[in-house]
Each structure stands twice: as structure tokens, then as C-alpha cells.
Short mmCIF file of C-alpha atoms in Angstrom, two decimals:
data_model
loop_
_atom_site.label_atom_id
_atom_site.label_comp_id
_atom_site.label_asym_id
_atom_site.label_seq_id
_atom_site.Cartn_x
_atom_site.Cartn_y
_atom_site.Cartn_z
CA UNK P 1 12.28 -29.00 20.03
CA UNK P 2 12.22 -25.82 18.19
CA UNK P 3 13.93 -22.84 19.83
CA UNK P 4 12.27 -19.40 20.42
CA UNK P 5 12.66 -17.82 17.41
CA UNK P 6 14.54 -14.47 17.24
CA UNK P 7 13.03 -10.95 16.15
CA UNK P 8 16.20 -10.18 14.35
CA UNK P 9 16.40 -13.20 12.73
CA UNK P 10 12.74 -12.48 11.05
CA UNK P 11 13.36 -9.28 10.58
CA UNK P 12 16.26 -9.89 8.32
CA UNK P 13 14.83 -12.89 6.70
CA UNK P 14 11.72 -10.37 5.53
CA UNK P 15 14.47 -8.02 4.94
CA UNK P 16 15.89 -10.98 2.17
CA UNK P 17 12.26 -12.05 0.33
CA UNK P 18 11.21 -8.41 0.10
CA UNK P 19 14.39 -6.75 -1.17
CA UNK P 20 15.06 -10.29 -3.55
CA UNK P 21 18.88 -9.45 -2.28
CA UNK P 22 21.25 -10.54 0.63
CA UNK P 23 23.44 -7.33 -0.01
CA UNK P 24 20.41 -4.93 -0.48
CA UNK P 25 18.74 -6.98 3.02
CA UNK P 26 21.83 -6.16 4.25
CA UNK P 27 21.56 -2.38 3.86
CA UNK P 28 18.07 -2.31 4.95
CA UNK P 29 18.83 -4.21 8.27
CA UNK P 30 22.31 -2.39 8.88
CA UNK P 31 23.91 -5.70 8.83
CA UNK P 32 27.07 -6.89 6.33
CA UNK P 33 26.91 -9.40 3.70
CA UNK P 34 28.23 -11.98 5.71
CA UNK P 35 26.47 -11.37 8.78
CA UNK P 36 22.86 -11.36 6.63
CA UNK P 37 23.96 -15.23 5.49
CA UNK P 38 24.79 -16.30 8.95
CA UNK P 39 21.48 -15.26 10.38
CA UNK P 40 19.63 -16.93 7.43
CA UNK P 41 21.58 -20.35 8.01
CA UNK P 42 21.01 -19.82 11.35
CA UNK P 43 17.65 -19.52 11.31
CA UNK P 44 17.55 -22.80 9.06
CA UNK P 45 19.09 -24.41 11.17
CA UNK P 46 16.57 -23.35 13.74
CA UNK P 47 13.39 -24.78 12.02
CA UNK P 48 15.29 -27.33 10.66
CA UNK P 49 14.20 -26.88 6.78
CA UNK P 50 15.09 -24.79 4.40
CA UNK P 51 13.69 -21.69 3.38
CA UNK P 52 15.57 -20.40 -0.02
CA UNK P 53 16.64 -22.01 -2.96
CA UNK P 54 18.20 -21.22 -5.99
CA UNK P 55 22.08 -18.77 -6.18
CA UNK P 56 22.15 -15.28 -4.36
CA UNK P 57 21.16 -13.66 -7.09
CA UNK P 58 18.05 -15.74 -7.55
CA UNK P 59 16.60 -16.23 -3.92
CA UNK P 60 13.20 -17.28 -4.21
CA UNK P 61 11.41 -18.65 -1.15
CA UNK P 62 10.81 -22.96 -0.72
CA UNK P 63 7.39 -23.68 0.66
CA UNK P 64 8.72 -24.13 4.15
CA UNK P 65 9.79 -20.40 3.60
CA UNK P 66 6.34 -18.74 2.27
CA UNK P 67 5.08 -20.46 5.23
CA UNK P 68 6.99 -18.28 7.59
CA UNK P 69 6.99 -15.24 5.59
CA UNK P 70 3.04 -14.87 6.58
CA UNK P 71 4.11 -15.67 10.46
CA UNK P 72 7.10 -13.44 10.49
CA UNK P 73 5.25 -10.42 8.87
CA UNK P 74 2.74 -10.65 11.99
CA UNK P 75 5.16 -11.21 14.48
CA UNK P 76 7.15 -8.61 13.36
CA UNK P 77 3.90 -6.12 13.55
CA UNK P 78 3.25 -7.35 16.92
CA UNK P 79 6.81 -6.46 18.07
CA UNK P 80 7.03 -3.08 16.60
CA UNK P 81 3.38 -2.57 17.76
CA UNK P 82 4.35 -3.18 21.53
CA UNK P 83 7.78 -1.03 21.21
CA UNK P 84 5.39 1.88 19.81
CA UNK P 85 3.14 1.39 22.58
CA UNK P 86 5.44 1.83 25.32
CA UNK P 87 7.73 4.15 23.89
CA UNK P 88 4.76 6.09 22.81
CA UNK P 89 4.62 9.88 24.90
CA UNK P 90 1.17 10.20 26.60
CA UNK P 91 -0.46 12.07 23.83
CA UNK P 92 -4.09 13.47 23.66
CA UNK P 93 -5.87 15.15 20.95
CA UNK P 94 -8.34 14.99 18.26
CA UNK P 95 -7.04 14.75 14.59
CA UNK P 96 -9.24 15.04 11.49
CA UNK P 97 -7.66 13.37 8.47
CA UNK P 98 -8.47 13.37 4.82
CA UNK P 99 -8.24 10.51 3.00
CA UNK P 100 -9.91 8.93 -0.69
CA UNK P 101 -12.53 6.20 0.17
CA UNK P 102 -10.86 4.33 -1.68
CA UNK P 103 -7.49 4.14 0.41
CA UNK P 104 -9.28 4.35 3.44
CA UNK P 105 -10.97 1.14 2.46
CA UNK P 106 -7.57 -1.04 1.00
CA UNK P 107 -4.71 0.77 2.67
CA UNK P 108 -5.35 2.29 6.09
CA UNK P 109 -7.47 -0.14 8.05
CA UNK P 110 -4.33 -1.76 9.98
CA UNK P 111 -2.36 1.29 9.45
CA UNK P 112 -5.00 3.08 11.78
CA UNK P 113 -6.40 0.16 14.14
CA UNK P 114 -2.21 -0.36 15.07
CA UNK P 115 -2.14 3.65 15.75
CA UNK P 116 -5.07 3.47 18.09
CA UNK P 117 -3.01 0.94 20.25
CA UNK P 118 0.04 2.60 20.05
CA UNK P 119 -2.09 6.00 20.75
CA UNK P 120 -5.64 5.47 22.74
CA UNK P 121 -5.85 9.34 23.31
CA UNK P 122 -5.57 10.45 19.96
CA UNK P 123 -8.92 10.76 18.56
CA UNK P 124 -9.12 10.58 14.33
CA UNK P 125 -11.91 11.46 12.69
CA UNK P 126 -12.26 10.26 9.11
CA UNK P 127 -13.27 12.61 6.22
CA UNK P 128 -13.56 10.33 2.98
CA UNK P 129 -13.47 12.42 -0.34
CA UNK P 130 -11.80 12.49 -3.64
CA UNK P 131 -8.02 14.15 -3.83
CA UNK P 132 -8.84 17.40 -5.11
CA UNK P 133 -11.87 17.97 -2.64
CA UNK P 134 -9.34 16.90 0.07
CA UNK P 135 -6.93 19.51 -1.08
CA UNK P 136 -9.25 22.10 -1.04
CA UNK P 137 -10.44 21.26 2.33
CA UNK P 138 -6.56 21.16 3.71
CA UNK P 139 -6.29 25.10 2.21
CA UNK P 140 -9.32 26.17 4.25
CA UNK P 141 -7.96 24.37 7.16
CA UNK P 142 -11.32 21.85 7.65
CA UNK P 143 -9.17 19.06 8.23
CA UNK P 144 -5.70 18.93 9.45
CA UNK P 145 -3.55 16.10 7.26
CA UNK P 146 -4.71 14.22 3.74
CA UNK P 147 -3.79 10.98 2.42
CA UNK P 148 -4.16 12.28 -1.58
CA UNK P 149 -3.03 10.94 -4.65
CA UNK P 150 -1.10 13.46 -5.92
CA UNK P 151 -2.39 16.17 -8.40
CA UNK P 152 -0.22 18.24 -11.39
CA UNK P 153 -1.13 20.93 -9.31
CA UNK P 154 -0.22 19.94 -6.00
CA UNK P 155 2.87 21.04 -3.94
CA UNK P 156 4.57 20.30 -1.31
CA UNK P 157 3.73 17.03 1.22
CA UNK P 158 5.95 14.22 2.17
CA UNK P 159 5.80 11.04 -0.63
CA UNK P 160 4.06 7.96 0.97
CA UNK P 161 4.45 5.62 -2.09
CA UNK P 162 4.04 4.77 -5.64
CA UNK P 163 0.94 2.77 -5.90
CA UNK P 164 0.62 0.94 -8.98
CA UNK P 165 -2.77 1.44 -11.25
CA UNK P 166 -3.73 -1.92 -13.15
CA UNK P 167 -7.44 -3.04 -15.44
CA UNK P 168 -10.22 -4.91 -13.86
CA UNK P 169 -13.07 -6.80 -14.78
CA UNK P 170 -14.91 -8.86 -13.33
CA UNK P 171 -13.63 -13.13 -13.26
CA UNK P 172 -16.24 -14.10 -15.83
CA UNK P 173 -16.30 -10.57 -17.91
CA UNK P 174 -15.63 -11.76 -21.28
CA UNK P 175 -13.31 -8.73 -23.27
CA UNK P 176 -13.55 -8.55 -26.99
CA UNK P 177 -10.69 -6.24 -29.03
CA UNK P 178 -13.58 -5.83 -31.87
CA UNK P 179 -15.64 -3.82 -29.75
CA UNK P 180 -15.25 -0.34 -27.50
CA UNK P 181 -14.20 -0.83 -24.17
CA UNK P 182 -16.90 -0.26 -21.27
CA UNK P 183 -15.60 1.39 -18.69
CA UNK P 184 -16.59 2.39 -15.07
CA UNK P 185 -14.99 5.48 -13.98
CA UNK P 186 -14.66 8.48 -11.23
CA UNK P 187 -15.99 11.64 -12.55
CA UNK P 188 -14.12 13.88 -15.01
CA UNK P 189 -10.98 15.80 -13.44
CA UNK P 190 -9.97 12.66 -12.00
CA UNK P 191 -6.09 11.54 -12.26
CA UNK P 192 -7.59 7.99 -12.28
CA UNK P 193 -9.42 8.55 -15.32
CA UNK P 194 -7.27 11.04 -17.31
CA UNK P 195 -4.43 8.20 -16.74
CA UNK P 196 -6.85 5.38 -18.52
CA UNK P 197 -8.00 7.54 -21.03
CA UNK P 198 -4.78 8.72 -21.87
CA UNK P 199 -3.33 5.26 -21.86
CA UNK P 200 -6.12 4.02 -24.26
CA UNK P 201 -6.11 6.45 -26.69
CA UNK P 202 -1.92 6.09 -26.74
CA UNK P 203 -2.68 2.38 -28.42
CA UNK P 204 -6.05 3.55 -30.41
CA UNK P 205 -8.13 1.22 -27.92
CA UNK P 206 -11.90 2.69 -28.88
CA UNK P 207 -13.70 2.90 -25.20
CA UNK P 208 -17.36 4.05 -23.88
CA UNK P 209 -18.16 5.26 -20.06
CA UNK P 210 -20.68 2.96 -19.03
CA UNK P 211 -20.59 4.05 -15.58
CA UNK P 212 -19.31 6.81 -13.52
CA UNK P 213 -18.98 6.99 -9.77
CA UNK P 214 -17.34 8.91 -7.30
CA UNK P 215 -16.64 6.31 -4.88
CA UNK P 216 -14.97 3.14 -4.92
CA UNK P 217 -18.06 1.83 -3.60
CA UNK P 218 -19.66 2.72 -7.17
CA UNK P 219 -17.10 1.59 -8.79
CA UNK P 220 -16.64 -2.24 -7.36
CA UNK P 221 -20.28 -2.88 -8.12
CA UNK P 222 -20.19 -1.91 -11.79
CA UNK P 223 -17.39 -4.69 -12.09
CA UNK P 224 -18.67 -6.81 -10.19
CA UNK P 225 -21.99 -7.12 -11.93
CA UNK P 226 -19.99 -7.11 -15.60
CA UNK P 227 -20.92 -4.19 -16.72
CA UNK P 228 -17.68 -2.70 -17.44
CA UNK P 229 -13.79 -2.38 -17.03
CA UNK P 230 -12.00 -0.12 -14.38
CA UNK P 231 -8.74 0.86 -13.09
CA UNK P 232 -8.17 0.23 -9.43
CA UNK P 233 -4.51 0.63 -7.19
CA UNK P 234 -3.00 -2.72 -7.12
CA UNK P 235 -3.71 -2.80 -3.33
CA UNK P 236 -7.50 -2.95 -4.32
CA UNK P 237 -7.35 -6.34 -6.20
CA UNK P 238 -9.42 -8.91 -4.93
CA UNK P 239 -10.55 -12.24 -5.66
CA UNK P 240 -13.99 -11.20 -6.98
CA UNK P 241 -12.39 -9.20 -9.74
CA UNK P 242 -9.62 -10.59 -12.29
CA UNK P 243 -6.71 -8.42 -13.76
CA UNK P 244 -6.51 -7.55 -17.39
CA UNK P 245 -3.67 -6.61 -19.37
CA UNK P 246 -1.77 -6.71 -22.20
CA UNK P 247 -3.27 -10.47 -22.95
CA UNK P 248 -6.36 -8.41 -23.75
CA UNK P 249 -4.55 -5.67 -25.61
CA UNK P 250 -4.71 -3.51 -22.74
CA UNK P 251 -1.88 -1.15 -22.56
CA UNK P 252 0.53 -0.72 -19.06
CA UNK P 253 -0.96 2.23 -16.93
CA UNK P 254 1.78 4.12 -14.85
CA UNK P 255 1.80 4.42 -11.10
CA UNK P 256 -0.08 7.17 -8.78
CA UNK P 257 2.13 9.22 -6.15
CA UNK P 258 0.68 8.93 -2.97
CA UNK P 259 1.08 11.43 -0.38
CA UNK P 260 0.80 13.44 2.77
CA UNK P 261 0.24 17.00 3.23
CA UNK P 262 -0.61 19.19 6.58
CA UNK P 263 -2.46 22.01 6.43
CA UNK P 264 -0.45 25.35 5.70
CA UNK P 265 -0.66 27.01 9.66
CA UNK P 266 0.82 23.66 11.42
CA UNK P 267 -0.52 20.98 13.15
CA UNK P 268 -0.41 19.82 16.68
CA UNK P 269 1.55 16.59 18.39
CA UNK P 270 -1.47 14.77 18.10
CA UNK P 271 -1.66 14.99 14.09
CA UNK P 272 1.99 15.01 13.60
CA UNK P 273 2.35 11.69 15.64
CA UNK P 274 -0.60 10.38 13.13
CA UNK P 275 1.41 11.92 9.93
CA UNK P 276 4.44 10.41 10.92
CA UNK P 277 2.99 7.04 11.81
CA UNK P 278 1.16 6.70 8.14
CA UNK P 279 4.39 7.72 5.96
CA UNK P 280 6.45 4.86 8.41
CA UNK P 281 3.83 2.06 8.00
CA UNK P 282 2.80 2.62 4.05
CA UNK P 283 6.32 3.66 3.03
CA UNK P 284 7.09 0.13 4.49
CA UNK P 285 4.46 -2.11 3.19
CA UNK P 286 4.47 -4.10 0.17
CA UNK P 287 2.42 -2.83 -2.64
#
């Protein structure tokens, strides 16, 4: 029979696939070299198969080991999740965040459904808007944190993550290099678009804007139907859409800052406990 597994046995065994390192794990965990390889034999032993192969410099995963990556990830949520919960101060208050559709939509759905556990009296409400609109609204104080990509004229706010920006098209989109590019894209004075722009015009890829949208929304259903090529955050791929790239003479697009800002006065416990909560959970998650 297979024992009760240990948290801090997954934890470092994430700690291994996602850093690619036992030494790096190591640092991560707050565990020596040593110590990381005991608790991965250990938990080997455990289950009774083996979940890496290849040298230490070269861990990659077995099947046996993807397997458990998927069940340690939510076990691992669900035992942070109850610590929060109960170590959680009785907090109340109403919190209006700012946040891109488009993150709302790919990157804070667990992020916010584990905060309302952790938090039942904290009250968010959602205000969905592009970066720069969010910005504005945080300087007249209409909303108390943002989620933004950040702007060349932003300041200030705590870094969340680098999200990475990759081409789109739909999975049966043919691409021809004879012909300009159609793209879908958010209005002009977007980062998004100055970024593909910019990165086309670096290689001499011609282009035409078939479509312009100021929501993801918009933008998902001009790929989808084939009508043209986009740039979405890598945590937006999906299976209904295929990733392009420099197979189809597309050149590499660099990655977006993400990040949080308060409004200028200060915000209460309630927001701060929200603010605090996003830049732990995104900061952590894969991209």
C-alpha cells in the first residue's frame, strides 16, 4: 500500500520540474543539495516508480512523473489554500480592482476564486479596461489597485511578472510570406500593438489591420473565424488557436511587464490583503 504522501515532499519535487535544477530547487525550498535528492528518492520510493530520468543537469520528468506533477500542483493549492484560510485575520471590506479583460479572463480566475475562500468578507468588484484607461482611473482614485501591463510612462507599482507575447492564428489559417500579413489588433496607443508592429517592420514583414478591437473578446473571434493574425500573452493560448513563429517568418516578440499599482492616497487592509495575494500567486505561477 501506498503511504500518505508528504506536502514537503511535493513541494520540493515541483520545486525540481519547475526550476529544471536540484541546487536551484534547493534554494527555492530552503533545503541543501543533498537533502533535495533524499526527498526525491524518497518519494520514489514511496510510489514505487520513478519520476526523473536523465543526469542532474538534465532532469526531465518520466511519465509516472508528469502524472504527479498535475496532482501535486493541486494538492499543493489546496494546502496553501487551507493555511491562508485559517491564518487569514477576519477582514471586511470592499475593494475595486482594475484589471485588462484580457488578464481577467486567462490569469485571475483561480487567483481570485482562492482569495474569496481565504477572504469571504472582502468584497472585489471588477473594473475590466485597457492599461492606460486603468491608469488613469487609479490617478483619480475610481478604483483602488490595477493589474496593468506596464506603460513607458508608468511609474512606480510592484512587478507581478514577465508575460511572454507570441503570434496566433487560427489551427487551419493558412500564412503565405508572398502576401501582407492580416492582423487583428487593440486600438492604436496600445503596447500590444506598437510591440507587433515594431517587431514586423524590424524584419520588413509587409502587414494590413484587418480588424481592431478593444477587447480580447474582439480579438479571439477575428482568429478564430481566420480572418487574421494576432498577438496574445502566452497564458492566452488555447487549443482553438495555433502558434506561429519563426516557421512562418514571423519574428520573436519580447515579453510585457506585468504589474500592480495602488492608488497614490493608500489603500485599506482589505485591498492591501488583495494586492499582496495577486503579486504571491502570479509571481508564483508558471507562465
Amino acid at each position: 500500500m501506498i503511504p500518505d504522501l508528504e506536502i514537503p515532499l511535493l513541494r520540493t519535487f515541483v520545486a525540481v520540474n519547475d526550476t529544471g535544477s536540484i541546487t536551484l530547487a534547493g534554494k527555492q525550498v530552503g533545503r541543501t543539495q543533498p537533502a533535495v535528492t533524499h526527498q526525491m528518492h524518497r518519494l520514489e520510493k514511496a510510489l514505487g516508480k520513478p519520476l526523473f530520468e536523465g543526469d542532474r543537469r538534465h532532469l526531465t520528468l518520466t511519465r509516472e512523473g508528469e502524472m504527479l506533477l498535475a496532482y501535486a500542483r493541486t494538492l499543493l493549492g489546496l494546502n496553501d489554500e487551507i493555511r491562508e484560510r485559517f491564518q487569514a485575520p477576519d477582514i471586511a471590506g470592499h475593494v475595486r480592482l482594475g484589471v485588462p479583460d484580457l488578464y481577467a479572463a486567462f490569469l485571475l480566475p483561480a487567483v481570485l476564486g482562492g482569495f474569496a475562500r481565504a477572504y469571504p468578507q472582502i468584497e472585489i468588484e471588477l473594473r475590466c479596461s485597457r492599461s492606460i484607461h486603468l491608469h488613469a482611473a487609479l490617478e483619480r482614485e475610481e478604483i483602488d489597485i490595477a493589474l496593468m501591463t506596464r506603460q513607458p510612462e508608468f511609474e512606480g507599482g510592484t512587478t507581478v511578472r514577465e508575460e511572454p507575447l507570441i503570434w496566433v492564428a487560427a489551427r487551419d489559417c493558412p500564412i503565405s510570406a508572398s502576401e501582407p500579413l492580416p492582423l487583428a489588433l487593440l486600438p492604436a496607443g496600445s503596447l500590444y500593438r506598437q510591440r507587433a508592429l515594431d517587431a514586423l517592420g524590424h524584419v520588413g514583414r509587409s502587414w494590413t489591420v484587418t480588424a481592431v478591437s478593444d477587447s480580447i473578446a474582439g480579438l479571439q473571434a477575428a482568429v478564430h473565424a481566420g480572418l487574421a493574425v494576432s498577438i496574445f500573452p502566452l497564458c492566452a493560448l488555447s487549443p482553438h488557436v495555433r502558434r506561429l513563429g519563426r516557421a512562418e517568418g514571423l519574428p520573436d516578440l519580447p515579453a510585457l511587464e506585468i504589474v500592480l499599482q495602488r492608488k497614490p492616497s493608500g489603500i485599506a487592509p482589505a485591498a492591501e490583503h488583495l494586492a499582496q495575494y495577486i503579486v504571491a500567486e502570479l509571481s508564483n505561477a508558471p507562465s
